[in-house]
Amino acid sequence: MTITTNPTGTAANDRRSRGGDRREQILDVALQLFAQHGMAQVSTRQIAQAVGISQPSLYAHFASAHEISAELCLRAFAGLAEASRRVLAEPASPREHFYRLGRAYIDFGLTHPDMYRLAFMQETDPAVAKLVQQGNDPVLAAGQGAFDMLREVLARVLGRSTEEIEIQAQSIWASVHGLTSLLIARPMFPWADREALIAHHLEAVCALYQPDADPR
Amino acid sequence: MTITTNPTGTAANDRRSRGGDRREQILDVALQLFAQHGMAQVSTRQIAQAVGISQPSLYAHFASAHEISAELCLRAFAGLAEASRRVLAEPASPREHFYRLGRAYIDFGLTHPDMYRLAFMQETDPAVAKLVQQGNDPVLAAGQGAFDMLREVLARVLGRSTEEIEIQAQSIWASVHGLTSLLIARPMFPWADREALIAHHLEAVCALYQPDADPR
DNA sequence: AATTGCAACCTATCATAGATAGCCTATCAC
DNA sequence: GTGATAGGCTATCTATGATAGGTTGCAATT
């Protein structure tokens, strides 16, 4: 019995048997468990067991449990940034760009509810707040990044003239975030048809911020 | 040493010394601690100590820690309902009613962030989800109640004619919730002037749903 | 080839969380 | 008085994230 307990039965614990880093493997496993059971329901022990190592060993690769989530969150938001760039690369009217960007944002939230939660809905606990002040929290960085992109596009849509662009951008973000977060947080609410609701919501937001003031 | 340890030094533990119920006292103390340190940072042991009883004794009055929060949440939302009724009792145009209702909603969220979190932002954990299915969760009831009120007012503002009133109501709720929840969840974000932002946001939402189509 | 160094891993353990078991006691109804 | 009971207690359980300190095996140095 020289080998450690490994539920998969594979020789995963041979020091060199894995191509990638252990860190990567942990992230993969964690992401899968998060998607399967929800982030709040997954413990470090579960992750460790699924990887095939002991729970304390996780701390050799991550400083804390939060760091695992944060890393995954960062990567997820990189995906949103990528998707947004694709939207803007496609030729379309400013209004259409704006609409599709909102759509991409909502879709992202619904596809990665745990990551979205982490970025915009969850309480930043005191321990993490210290990192934030040093500008070191990847989650917050990801969140900010997403907003910055929205603001830029809004500036393009409205023309850079507007004085209140910051307020407008924040208001729009709030609206889009509102639907996204509610759909995530209260899936059991008697929602109207989801597609129709999202479409209406985005139409409404877009209608408000047209330079040509033509509500379609 | 026949008397139990009581940090306050008062005779609070004499069985009959308190006018109100123990349950009420616990709720009072818990609310105060929540407001002071944030709900997530307050443990049942802290509450018990502040009350002057042992931690397990709490379970004689509440079935779980969640029940304490839920009860407080329910009461807080009763306050929102009350405030909303006051708004509607005041004579004003439908638009003004609508605006003030949104304002009351946002103010409520900012005044009771923990309760708002519980109702609309937090994950309903599996244990609680069972209660929800039985329709027994006071938090969810409170949340639903708040939305129902909004929908009624919207119906009055738009006239009952509209087919899509459900979608519109949900969209509006999402927008107002969006700003409320973001201000709660990300207080450190470089927000524009809060008053101006809220005003703009509500103006924008109101402008969209005018029966007379006059954007002021 | 032997030694040193280090990264990755282990077991054992901590503190804190919510929650339960089982006993004690003061009051109240009779 | 006597018994029931509400409210309380201590002791304990399970699960959480996290730390301490020892062990192992590869690799680079000597």
PDB file of N, CA and C in Angstrom, chain A residues 64-149:
ATOM      1  N   SER A  64      -5.773  30.187  -0.569  1.00  0.00           N
ATOM      2  CA  SER A  64      -7.037  30.043   0.145  1.00  0.00           C
ATOM      3  C   SER A  64      -8.083  29.434  -0.779  1.00  0.00           C
ATOM      4  N   ALA A  65      -9.184  29.036  -0.206  1.00  0.00           N
ATOM      5  CA  ALA A  65     -10.268  28.491  -1.016  1.00  0.00           C
ATOM      6  C   ALA A  65     -10.783  29.554  -1.981  1.00  0.00           C
ATOM      7  N   HIS A  66     -10.803  30.777  -1.491  1.00  0.00           N
ATOM      8  CA  HIS A  66     -11.291  31.871  -2.334  1.00  0.00           C
ATOM      9  C   HIS A  66     -10.447  32.027  -3.595  1.00  0.00           C
ATOM     10  N   GLU A  67      -9.157  31.766  -3.463  1.00  0.00           N
ATOM     11  CA  GLU A  67      -8.273  31.963  -4.607  1.00  0.00           C
ATOM     12  C   GLU A  67      -8.637  31.031  -5.755  1.00  0.00           C
ATOM     13  N   ILE A  68      -9.108  29.852  -5.436  1.00  0.00           N
ATOM     14  CA  ILE A  68      -9.538  28.925  -6.487  1.00  0.00           C
ATOM     15  C   ILE A  68     -10.713  29.516  -7.256  1.00  0.00           C
ATOM     16  N   SER A  69     -11.718  29.937  -6.523  1.00  0.00           N
ATOM     17  CA  SER A  69     -12.877  30.545  -7.163  1.00  0.00           C
ATOM     18  C   SER A  69     -12.475  31.777  -7.949  1.00  0.00           C
ATOM     19  N   ALA A  70     -11.609  32.572  -7.347  1.00  0.00           N
ATOM     20  CA  ALA A  70     -11.207  33.826  -7.988  1.00  0.00           C
ATOM     21  C   ALA A  70     -10.523  33.563  -9.317  1.00  0.00           C
ATOM     22  N   GLU A  71      -9.678  32.565  -9.318  1.00  0.00           N
ATOM     23  CA  GLU A  71      -8.966  32.241 -10.557  1.00  0.00           C
ATOM     24  C   GLU A  71      -9.957  31.813 -11.632  1.00  0.00           C
ATOM     25  N   LEU A  72     -10.883  30.959 -11.269  1.00  0.00           N
ATOM     26  CA  LEU A  72     -11.890  30.509 -12.234  1.00  0.00           C
ATOM     27  C   LEU A  72     -12.741  31.682 -12.708  1.00  0.00           C
ATOM     28  N   CYS A  73     -13.051  32.562 -11.780  1.00  0.00           N
ATOM     29  CA  CYS A  73     -13.855  33.725 -12.128  1.00  0.00           C
ATOM     30  C   CYS A  73     -13.118  34.589 -13.140  1.00  0.00           C
ATOM     31  N   LEU A  74     -11.852  34.801 -12.873  1.00  0.00           N
ATOM     32  CA  LEU A  74     -11.039  35.608 -13.773  1.00  0.00           C
ATOM     33  C   LEU A  74     -11.065  35.030 -15.181  1.00  0.00           C
ATOM     34  N   ARG A  75     -10.898  33.734 -15.275  1.00  0.00           N
ATOM     35  CA  ARG A  75     -10.877  33.092 -16.592  1.00  0.00           C
ATOM     36  C   ARG A  75     -12.236  33.206 -17.274  1.00  0.00           C
ATOM     37  N   ALA A  76     -13.291  33.031 -16.491  1.00  0.00           N
ATOM     38  CA  ALA A  76     -14.635  33.129 -17.069  1.00  0.00           C
ATOM     39  C   ALA A  76     -14.851  34.519 -17.654  1.00  0.00           C
ATOM     40  N   PHE A  77     -14.437  35.535 -16.918  1.00  0.00           N
ATOM     41  CA  PHE A  77     -14.652  36.896 -17.396  1.00  0.00           C
ATOM     42  C   PHE A  77     -13.773  37.217 -18.593  1.00  0.00           C
ATOM     43  N   ALA A  78     -12.647  36.566 -18.654  1.00  0.00           N
ATOM     44  CA  ALA A  78     -11.838  36.708 -19.867  1.00  0.00           C
ATOM     45  C   ALA A  78     -12.654  36.235 -21.059  1.00  0.00           C
ATOM     46  N   GLY A  79     -13.439  35.200 -20.836  1.00  0.00           N
ATOM     47  CA  GLY A  79     -14.335  34.710 -21.887  1.00  0.00           C
ATOM     48  C   GLY A  79     -15.364  35.745 -22.278  1.00  0.00           C
ATOM     49  N   LEU A  80     -15.893  36.468 -21.300  1.00  0.00           N
ATOM     50  CA  LEU A  80     -16.861  37.519 -21.611  1.00  0.00           C
ATOM     51  C   LEU A  80     -16.212  38.623 -22.437  1.00  0.00           C
ATOM     52  N   ALA A  81     -15.018  39.004 -22.036  1.00  0.00           N
ATOM     53  CA  ALA A  81     -14.302  40.035 -22.779  1.00  0.00           C
ATOM     54  C   ALA A  81     -14.096  39.584 -24.225  1.00  0.00           C
ATOM     55  N   GLU A  82     -13.715  38.341 -24.369  1.00  0.00           N
ATOM     56  CA  GLU A  82     -13.499  37.777 -25.703  1.00  0.00           C
ATOM     57  C   GLU A  82     -14.798  37.828 -26.521  1.00  0.00           C
ATOM     58  N   ALA A  83     -15.880  37.398 -25.902  1.00  0.00           N
ATOM     59  CA  ALA A  83     -17.172  37.399 -26.592  1.00  0.00           C
ATOM     60  C   ALA A  83     -17.572  38.819 -26.989  1.00  0.00           C
ATOM     61  N   SER A  84     -17.310  39.758 -26.103  1.00  0.00           N
ATOM     62  CA  SER A  84     -17.657  41.150 -26.388  1.00  0.00           C
ATOM     63  C   SER A  84     -16.854  41.674 -27.569  1.00  0.00           C
ATOM     64  N   ARG A  85     -15.581  41.334 -27.586  1.00  0.00           N
ATOM     65  CA  ARG A  85     -14.744  41.758 -28.708  1.00  0.00           C
ATOM     66  C   ARG A  85     -15.283  41.192 -30.009  1.00  0.00           C
ATOM     67  N   ARG A  86     -15.710  39.946 -29.966  1.00  0.00           N
ATOM     68  CA  ARG A  86     -16.280  39.340 -31.173  1.00  0.00           C
ATOM     69  C   ARG A  86     -17.519  40.102 -31.625  1.00  0.00           C
ATOM     70  N   VAL A  87     -18.348  40.477 -30.666  1.00  0.00           N
ATOM     71  CA  VAL A  87     -19.564  41.229 -31.014  1.00  0.00           C
ATOM     72  C   VAL A  87     -19.195  42.521 -31.726  1.00  0.00           C
ATOM     73  N   LEU A  88     -18.222  43.215 -31.175  1.00  0.00           N
ATOM     74  CA  LEU A  88     -17.864  44.520 -31.730  1.00  0.00           C
ATOM     75  C   LEU A  88     -17.118  44.398 -33.058  1.00  0.00           C
ATOM     76  N   ALA A  89     -16.484  43.264 -33.248  1.00  0.00           N
ATOM     77  CA  ALA A  89     -15.750  43.065 -34.502  1.00  0.00           C
ATOM     78  C   ALA A  89     -16.731  42.911 -35.666  1.00  0.00           C
ATOM     79  N   GLU A  90     -17.852  42.306 -35.394  1.00  0.00           N
ATOM     80  CA  GLU A  90     -18.902  42.138 -36.408  1.00  0.00           C
ATOM     81  C   GLU A  90     -19.416  43.517 -36.838  1.00  0.00           C
ATOM     82  N   PRO A  91     -19.570  43.750 -38.130  1.00  0.00           N
ATOM     83  CA  PRO A  91     -20.099  45.045 -38.559  1.00  0.00           C
ATOM     84  C   PRO A  91     -21.594  45.141 -38.231  1.00  0.00           C
ATOM     85  N   ALA A  92     -21.970  46.254 -37.633  1.00  0.00           N
ATOM     86  CA  ALA A  92     -23.376  46.470 -37.285  1.00  0.00           C
ATOM     87  C   ALA A  92     -23.552  47.915 -36.843  1.00  0.00           C
ATOM     88  N   SER A  93     -24.790  48.328 -36.728  1.00  0.00           N
ATOM     89  CA  SER A  93     -25.063  49.692 -36.270  1.00  0.00           C
ATOM     90  C   SER A  93     -24.680  49.805 -34.802  1.00  0.00           C
ATOM     91  N   PRO A  94     -24.418  51.021 -34.353  1.00  0.00           N
ATOM     92  CA  PRO A  94     -24.117  51.214 -32.927  1.00  0.00           C
ATOM     93  C   PRO A  94     -25.211  50.628 -32.053  1.00  0.00           C
ATOM     94  N   ARG A  95     -26.452  50.869 -32.451  1.00  0.00           N
ATOM     95  CA  ARG A  95     -27.560  50.324 -31.651  1.00  0.00           C
ATOM     96  C   ARG A  95     -27.489  48.807 -31.586  1.00  0.00           C
ATOM     97  N   GLU A  96     -27.230  48.208 -32.727  1.00  0.00           N
ATOM     98  CA  GLU A  96     -27.164  46.754 -32.776  1.00  0.00           C
ATOM     99  C   GLU A  96     -26.000  46.244 -31.935  1.00  0.00           C
ATOM    100  N   HIS A  97     -24.886  46.938 -32.044  1.00  0.00           N
ATOM    101  CA  HIS A  97     -23.737  46.579 -31.209  1.00  0.00           C
ATOM    102  C   HIS A  97     -24.109  46.608 -29.737  1.00  0.00           C
ATOM    103  N   PHE A  98     -24.752  47.670 -29.376  1.00  0.00           N
ATOM    104  CA  PHE A  98     -25.147  47.889 -27.991  1.00  0.00           C
ATOM    105  C   PHE A  98     -26.057  46.760 -27.512  1.00  0.00           C
ATOM    106  N   TYR A  99     -27.042  46.465 -28.341  1.00  0.00           N
ATOM    107  CA  TYR A  99     -27.999  45.420 -27.999  1.00  0.00           C
ATOM    108  C   TYR A  99     -27.298  44.070 -27.836  1.00  0.00           C
ATOM    109  N   ARG A 100     -26.483  43.756 -28.799  1.00  0.00           N
ATOM    110  CA  ARG A 100     -25.822  42.440 -28.763  1.00  0.00           C
ATOM    111  C   ARG A 100     -24.862  42.331 -27.600  1.00  0.00           C
ATOM    112  N   LEU A 101     -24.276  43.474 -27.230  1.00  0.00           N
ATOM    113  CA  LEU A 101     -23.359  43.454 -26.091  1.00  0.00           C
ATOM    114  C   LEU A 101     -24.131  43.149 -24.806  1.00  0.00           C
ATOM    115  N   GLY A 102     -25.272  43.777 -24.664  1.00  0.00           N
ATOM    116  CA  GLY A 102     -26.126  43.496 -23.516  1.00  0.00           C
ATOM    117  C   GLY A 102     -26.529  42.034 -23.502  1.00  0.00           C
ATOM    118  N   ARG A 103     -26.854  41.537 -24.659  1.00  0.00           N
ATOM    119  CA  ARG A 103     -27.258  40.150 -24.778  1.00  0.00           C
ATOM    120  C   ARG A 103     -26.114  39.220 -24.368  1.00  0.00           C
ATOM    121  N   ALA A 104     -24.933  39.540 -24.834  1.00  0.00           N
ATOM    122  CA  ALA A 104     -23.762  38.722 -24.492  1.00  0.00           C
ATOM    123  C   ALA A 104     -23.536  38.736 -22.980  1.00  0.00           C
ATOM    124  N   TYR A 105     -23.734  39.899 -22.404  1.00  0.00           N
ATOM    125  CA  TYR A 105     -23.550  40.050 -20.957  1.00  0.00           C
ATOM    126  C   TYR A 105     -24.516  39.153 -20.189  1.00  0.00           C
ATOM    127  N   ILE A 106     -25.785  39.233 -20.556  1.00  0.00           N
ATOM    128  CA  ILE A 106     -26.792  38.420 -19.870  1.00  0.00           C
ATOM    129  C   ILE A 106     -26.516  36.934 -20.073  1.00  0.00           C
ATOM    130  N   ASP A 107     -26.218  36.574 -21.301  1.00  0.00           N
ATOM    131  CA  ASP A 107     -25.934  35.163 -21.587  1.00  0.00           C
ATOM    132  C   ASP A 107     -24.754  34.668 -20.766  1.00  0.00           C
ATOM    133  N   PHE A 108     -23.765  35.534 -20.648  1.00  0.00           N
ATOM    134  CA  PHE A 108     -22.612  35.147 -19.845  1.00  0.00           C
ATOM    135  C   PHE A 108     -23.024  34.843 -18.411  1.00  0.00           C
ATOM    136  N   GLY A 109     -23.799  35.738 -17.834  1.00  0.00           N
ATOM    137  CA  GLY A 109     -24.248  35.547 -16.465  1.00  0.00           C
ATOM    138  C   GLY A 109     -25.021  34.250 -16.284  1.00  0.00           C
ATOM    139  N   LEU A 110     -25.883  33.959 -17.250  1.00  0.00           N
ATOM    140  CA  LEU A 110     -26.714  32.767 -17.122  1.00  0.00           C
ATOM    141  C   LEU A 110     -25.910  31.495 -17.369  1.00  0.00           C
ATOM    142  N   THR A 111     -24.842  31.625 -18.129  1.00  0.00           N
ATOM    143  CA  THR A 111     -23.999  30.472 -18.420  1.00  0.00           C
ATOM    144  C   THR A 111     -23.018  30.193 -17.275  1.00  0.00           C
ATOM    145  N   HIS A 112     -22.585  31.261 -16.632  1.00  0.00           N
ATOM    146  CA  HIS A 112     -21.620  31.112 -15.532  1.00  0.00           C
ATOM    147  C   HIS A 112     -22.174  31.753 -14.268  1.00  0.00           C
ATOM    148  N   PRO A 113     -23.285  31.251 -13.766  1.00  0.00           N
ATOM    149  CA  PRO A 113     -23.936  31.919 -12.634  1.00  0.00           C
ATOM    150  C   PRO A 113     -23.040  32.048 -11.408  1.00  0.00           C
ATOM    151  N   ASP A 114     -22.247  31.026 -11.138  1.00  0.00           N
ATOM    152  CA  ASP A 114     -21.387  31.097  -9.960  1.00  0.00           C
ATOM    153  C   ASP A 114     -20.355  32.204 -10.079  1.00  0.00           C
ATOM    154  N   MET A 115     -19.778  32.312 -11.254  1.00  0.00           N
ATOM    155  CA  MET A 115     -18.757  33.334 -11.463  1.00  0.00           C
ATOM    156  C   MET A 115     -19.379  34.725 -11.422  1.00  0.00           C
ATOM    157  N   TYR A 116     -20.561  34.818 -12.000  1.00  0.00           N
ATOM    158  CA  TYR A 116     -21.238  36.111 -11.988  1.00  0.00           C
ATOM    159  C   TYR A 116     -21.572  36.522 -10.554  1.00  0.00           C
ATOM    160  N   ARG A 117     -22.053  35.556  -9.809  1.00  0.00           N
ATOM    161  CA  ARG A 117     -22.322  35.783  -8.384  1.00  0.00           C
ATOM    162  C   ARG A 117     -21.107  36.348  -7.684  1.00  0.00           C
ATOM    163  N   LEU A 118     -20.001  35.671  -7.900  1.00  0.00           N
ATOM    164  CA  LEU A 118     -18.760  36.044  -7.228  1.00  0.00           C
ATOM    165  C   LEU A 118     -18.370  37.474  -7.581  1.00  0.00           C
ATOM    166  N   ALA A 119     -18.540  37.825  -8.829  1.00  0.00           N
ATOM    167  CA  ALA A 119     -18.077  39.125  -9.294  1.00  0.00           C
ATOM    168  C   ALA A 119     -18.995  40.259  -8.841  1.00  0.00           C
ATOM    169  N   PHE A 120     -20.295  40.024  -8.869  1.00  0.00           N
ATOM    170  CA  PHE A 120     -21.208  41.159  -8.728  1.00  0.00           C
ATOM    171  C   PHE A 120     -22.291  41.009  -7.672  1.00  0.00           C
ATOM    172  N   MET A 121     -22.442  39.829  -7.098  1.00  0.00           N
ATOM    173  CA  MET A 121     -23.573  39.665  -6.187  1.00  0.00           C
ATOM    174  C   MET A 121     -23.146  39.324  -4.772  1.00  0.00           C
ATOM    175  N   GLN A 122     -22.013  38.676  -4.658  1.00  0.00           N
ATOM    176  CA  GLN A 122     -21.610  38.187  -3.351  1.00  0.00           C
ATOM    177  C   GLN A 122     -20.972  39.293  -2.532  1.00  0.00           C
ATOM    178  N   GLU A 123     -21.060  39.123  -1.234  1.00  0.00           N
ATOM    179  CA  GLU A 123     -20.406  40.049  -0.328  1.00  0.00           C
ATOM    180  C   GLU A 123     -18.905  39.835  -0.404  1.00  0.00           C
ATOM    181  N   THR A 124     -18.162  40.919  -0.535  1.00  0.00           N
ATOM    182  CA  THR A 124     -16.706  40.800  -0.471  1.00  0.00           C
ATOM    183  C   THR A 124     -16.332  40.749   0.999  1.00  0.00           C
ATOM    184  N   ASP A 125     -15.973  39.557   1.461  1.00  0.00           N
ATOM    185  CA  ASP A 125     -15.725  39.421   2.891  1.00  0.00           C
ATOM    186  C   ASP A 125     -14.471  40.194   3.313  1.00  0.00           C
ATOM    187  N   PRO A 126     -14.416  40.511   4.589  1.00  0.00           N
ATOM    188  CA  PRO A 126     -13.346  41.360   5.114  1.00  0.00           C
ATOM    189  C   PRO A 126     -11.952  40.907   4.692  1.00  0.00           C
ATOM    190  N   ALA A 127     -11.736  39.611   4.730  1.00  0.00           N
ATOM    191  CA  ALA A 127     -10.413  39.095   4.383  1.00  0.00           C
ATOM    192  C   ALA A 127     -10.048  39.476   2.956  1.00  0.00           C
ATOM    193  N   VAL A 128     -11.021  39.348   2.071  1.00  0.00           N
ATOM    194  CA  VAL A 128     -10.778  39.671   0.674  1.00  0.00           C
ATOM    195  C   VAL A 128     -10.693  41.180   0.474  1.00  0.00           C
ATOM    196  N   ALA A 129     -11.420  41.916   1.278  1.00  0.00           N
ATOM    197  CA  ALA A 129     -11.450  43.368   1.127  1.00  0.00           C
ATOM    198  C   ALA A 129     -10.046  43.967   1.206  1.00  0.00           C
ATOM    199  N   LYS A 130      -9.182  43.337   1.984  1.00  0.00           N
ATOM    200  CA  LYS A 130      -7.813  43.837   2.073  1.00  0.00           C
ATOM    201  C   LYS A 130      -7.114  43.737   0.720  1.00  0.00           C
ATOM    202  N   LEU A 131      -7.304  42.598   0.067  1.00  0.00           N
ATOM    203  CA  LEU A 131      -6.726  42.418  -1.258  1.00  0.00           C
ATOM    204  C   LEU A 131      -7.247  43.495  -2.215  1.00  0.00           C
ATOM    205  N   VAL A 132      -8.530  43.776  -2.063  1.00  0.00           N
ATOM    206  CA  VAL A 132      -9.155  44.742  -2.953  1.00  0.00           C
ATOM    207  C   VAL A 132      -8.468  46.094  -2.846  1.00  0.00           C
ATOM    208  N   GLN A 133      -8.185  46.484  -1.629  1.00  0.00           N
ATOM    209  CA  GLN A 133      -7.569  47.786  -1.425  1.00  0.00           C
ATOM    210  C   GLN A 133      -6.187  47.863  -2.064  1.00  0.00           C
ATOM    211  N   GLN A 134      -5.550  46.708  -2.133  1.00  0.00           N
ATOM    212  CA  GLN A 134      -4.243  46.677  -2.806  1.00  0.00           C
ATOM    213  C   GLN A 134      -4.408  46.482  -4.309  1.00  0.00           C
ATOM    214  N   GLY A 135      -5.646  46.401  -4.737  1.00  0.00           N
ATOM    215  CA  GLY A 135      -5.911  46.188  -6.161  1.00  0.00           C
ATOM    216  C   GLY A 135      -5.540  44.790  -6.607  1.00  0.00           C
ATOM    217  N   ASN A 136      -5.547  43.867  -5.666  1.00  0.00           N
ATOM    218  CA  ASN A 136      -5.038  42.524  -5.976  1.00  0.00           C
ATOM    219  C   ASN A 136      -6.108  41.460  -6.168  1.00  0.00           C
ATOM    220  N   ASP A 137      -7.360  41.856  -6.115  1.00  0.00           N
ATOM    221  CA  ASP A 137      -8.395  40.834  -6.227  1.00  0.00           C
ATOM    222  C   ASP A 137      -8.787  40.629  -7.688  1.00  0.00           C
ATOM    223  N   PRO A 138      -8.496  39.439  -8.192  1.00  0.00           N
ATOM    224  CA  PRO A 138      -8.785  39.186  -9.609  1.00  0.00           C
ATOM    225  C   PRO A 138     -10.275  39.260  -9.912  1.00  0.00           C
ATOM    226  N   VAL A 139     -11.082  38.879  -8.952  1.00  0.00           N
ATOM    227  CA  VAL A 139     -12.524  38.925  -9.174  1.00  0.00           C
ATOM    228  C   VAL A 139     -12.972  40.352  -9.454  1.00  0.00           C
ATOM    229  N   LEU A 140     -12.537  41.249  -8.609  1.00  0.00           N
ATOM    230  CA  LEU A 140     -12.948  42.636  -8.769  1.00  0.00           C
ATOM    231  C   LEU A 140     -12.407  43.201 -10.069  1.00  0.00           C
ATOM    232  N   ALA A 141     -11.183  42.818 -10.380  1.00  0.00           N
ATOM    233  CA  ALA A 141     -10.581  43.283 -11.626  1.00  0.00           C
ATOM    234  C   ALA A 141     -11.438  42.833 -12.807  1.00  0.00           C
ATOM    235  N   ALA A 142     -11.866  41.579 -12.763  1.00  0.00           N
ATOM    236  CA  ALA A 142     -12.701  41.056 -13.839  1.00  0.00           C
ATOM    237  C   ALA A 142     -13.998  41.842 -13.941  1.00  0.00           C
ATOM    238  N   GLY A 143     -14.611  42.092 -12.797  1.00  0.00           N
ATOM    239  CA  GLY A 143     -15.863  42.827 -12.789  1.00  0.00           C
ATOM    240  C   GLY A 143     -15.698  44.214 -13.381  1.00  0.00           C
ATOM    241  N   GLN A 144     -14.700  44.924 -12.927  1.00  0.00           N
ATOM    242  CA  GLN A 144     -14.429  46.264 -13.429  1.00  0.00           C
ATOM    243  C   GLN A 144     -14.208  46.234 -14.935  1.00  0.00           C
ATOM    244  N   GLY A 145     -13.438  45.244 -15.374  1.00  0.00           N
ATOM    245  CA  GLY A 145     -13.126  45.131 -16.791  1.00  0.00           C
ATOM    246  C   GLY A 145     -14.381  45.056 -17.632  1.00  0.00           C
ATOM    247  N   ALA A 146     -15.334  44.259 -17.155  1.00  0.00           N
ATOM    248  CA  ALA A 146     -16.582  44.098 -17.900  1.00  0.00           C
ATOM    249  C   ALA A 146     -17.309  45.430 -18.013  1.00  0.00           C
ATOM    250  N   PHE A 147     -17.342  46.176 -16.911  1.00  0.00           N
ATOM    251  CA  PHE A 147     -18.034  47.459 -16.950  1.00  0.00           C
ATOM    252  C   PHE A 147     -17.342  48.447 -17.880  1.00  0.00           C
ATOM    253  N   ASP A 148     -16.012  48.464 -17.822  1.00  0.00           N
ATOM    254  CA  ASP A 148     -15.257  49.386 -18.667  1.00  0.00           C
ATOM    255  C   ASP A 148     -15.604  49.185 -20.132  1.00  0.00           C
ATOM    256  N   MET A 149     -15.723  47.923 -20.512  1.00  0.00           N
ATOM    257  CA  MET A 149     -16.055  47.636 -21.907  1.00  0.00           C
ATOM    258  C   MET A 149     -17.412  48.218 -22.270  1.00  0.00           C
TER     259      MET A 149
END
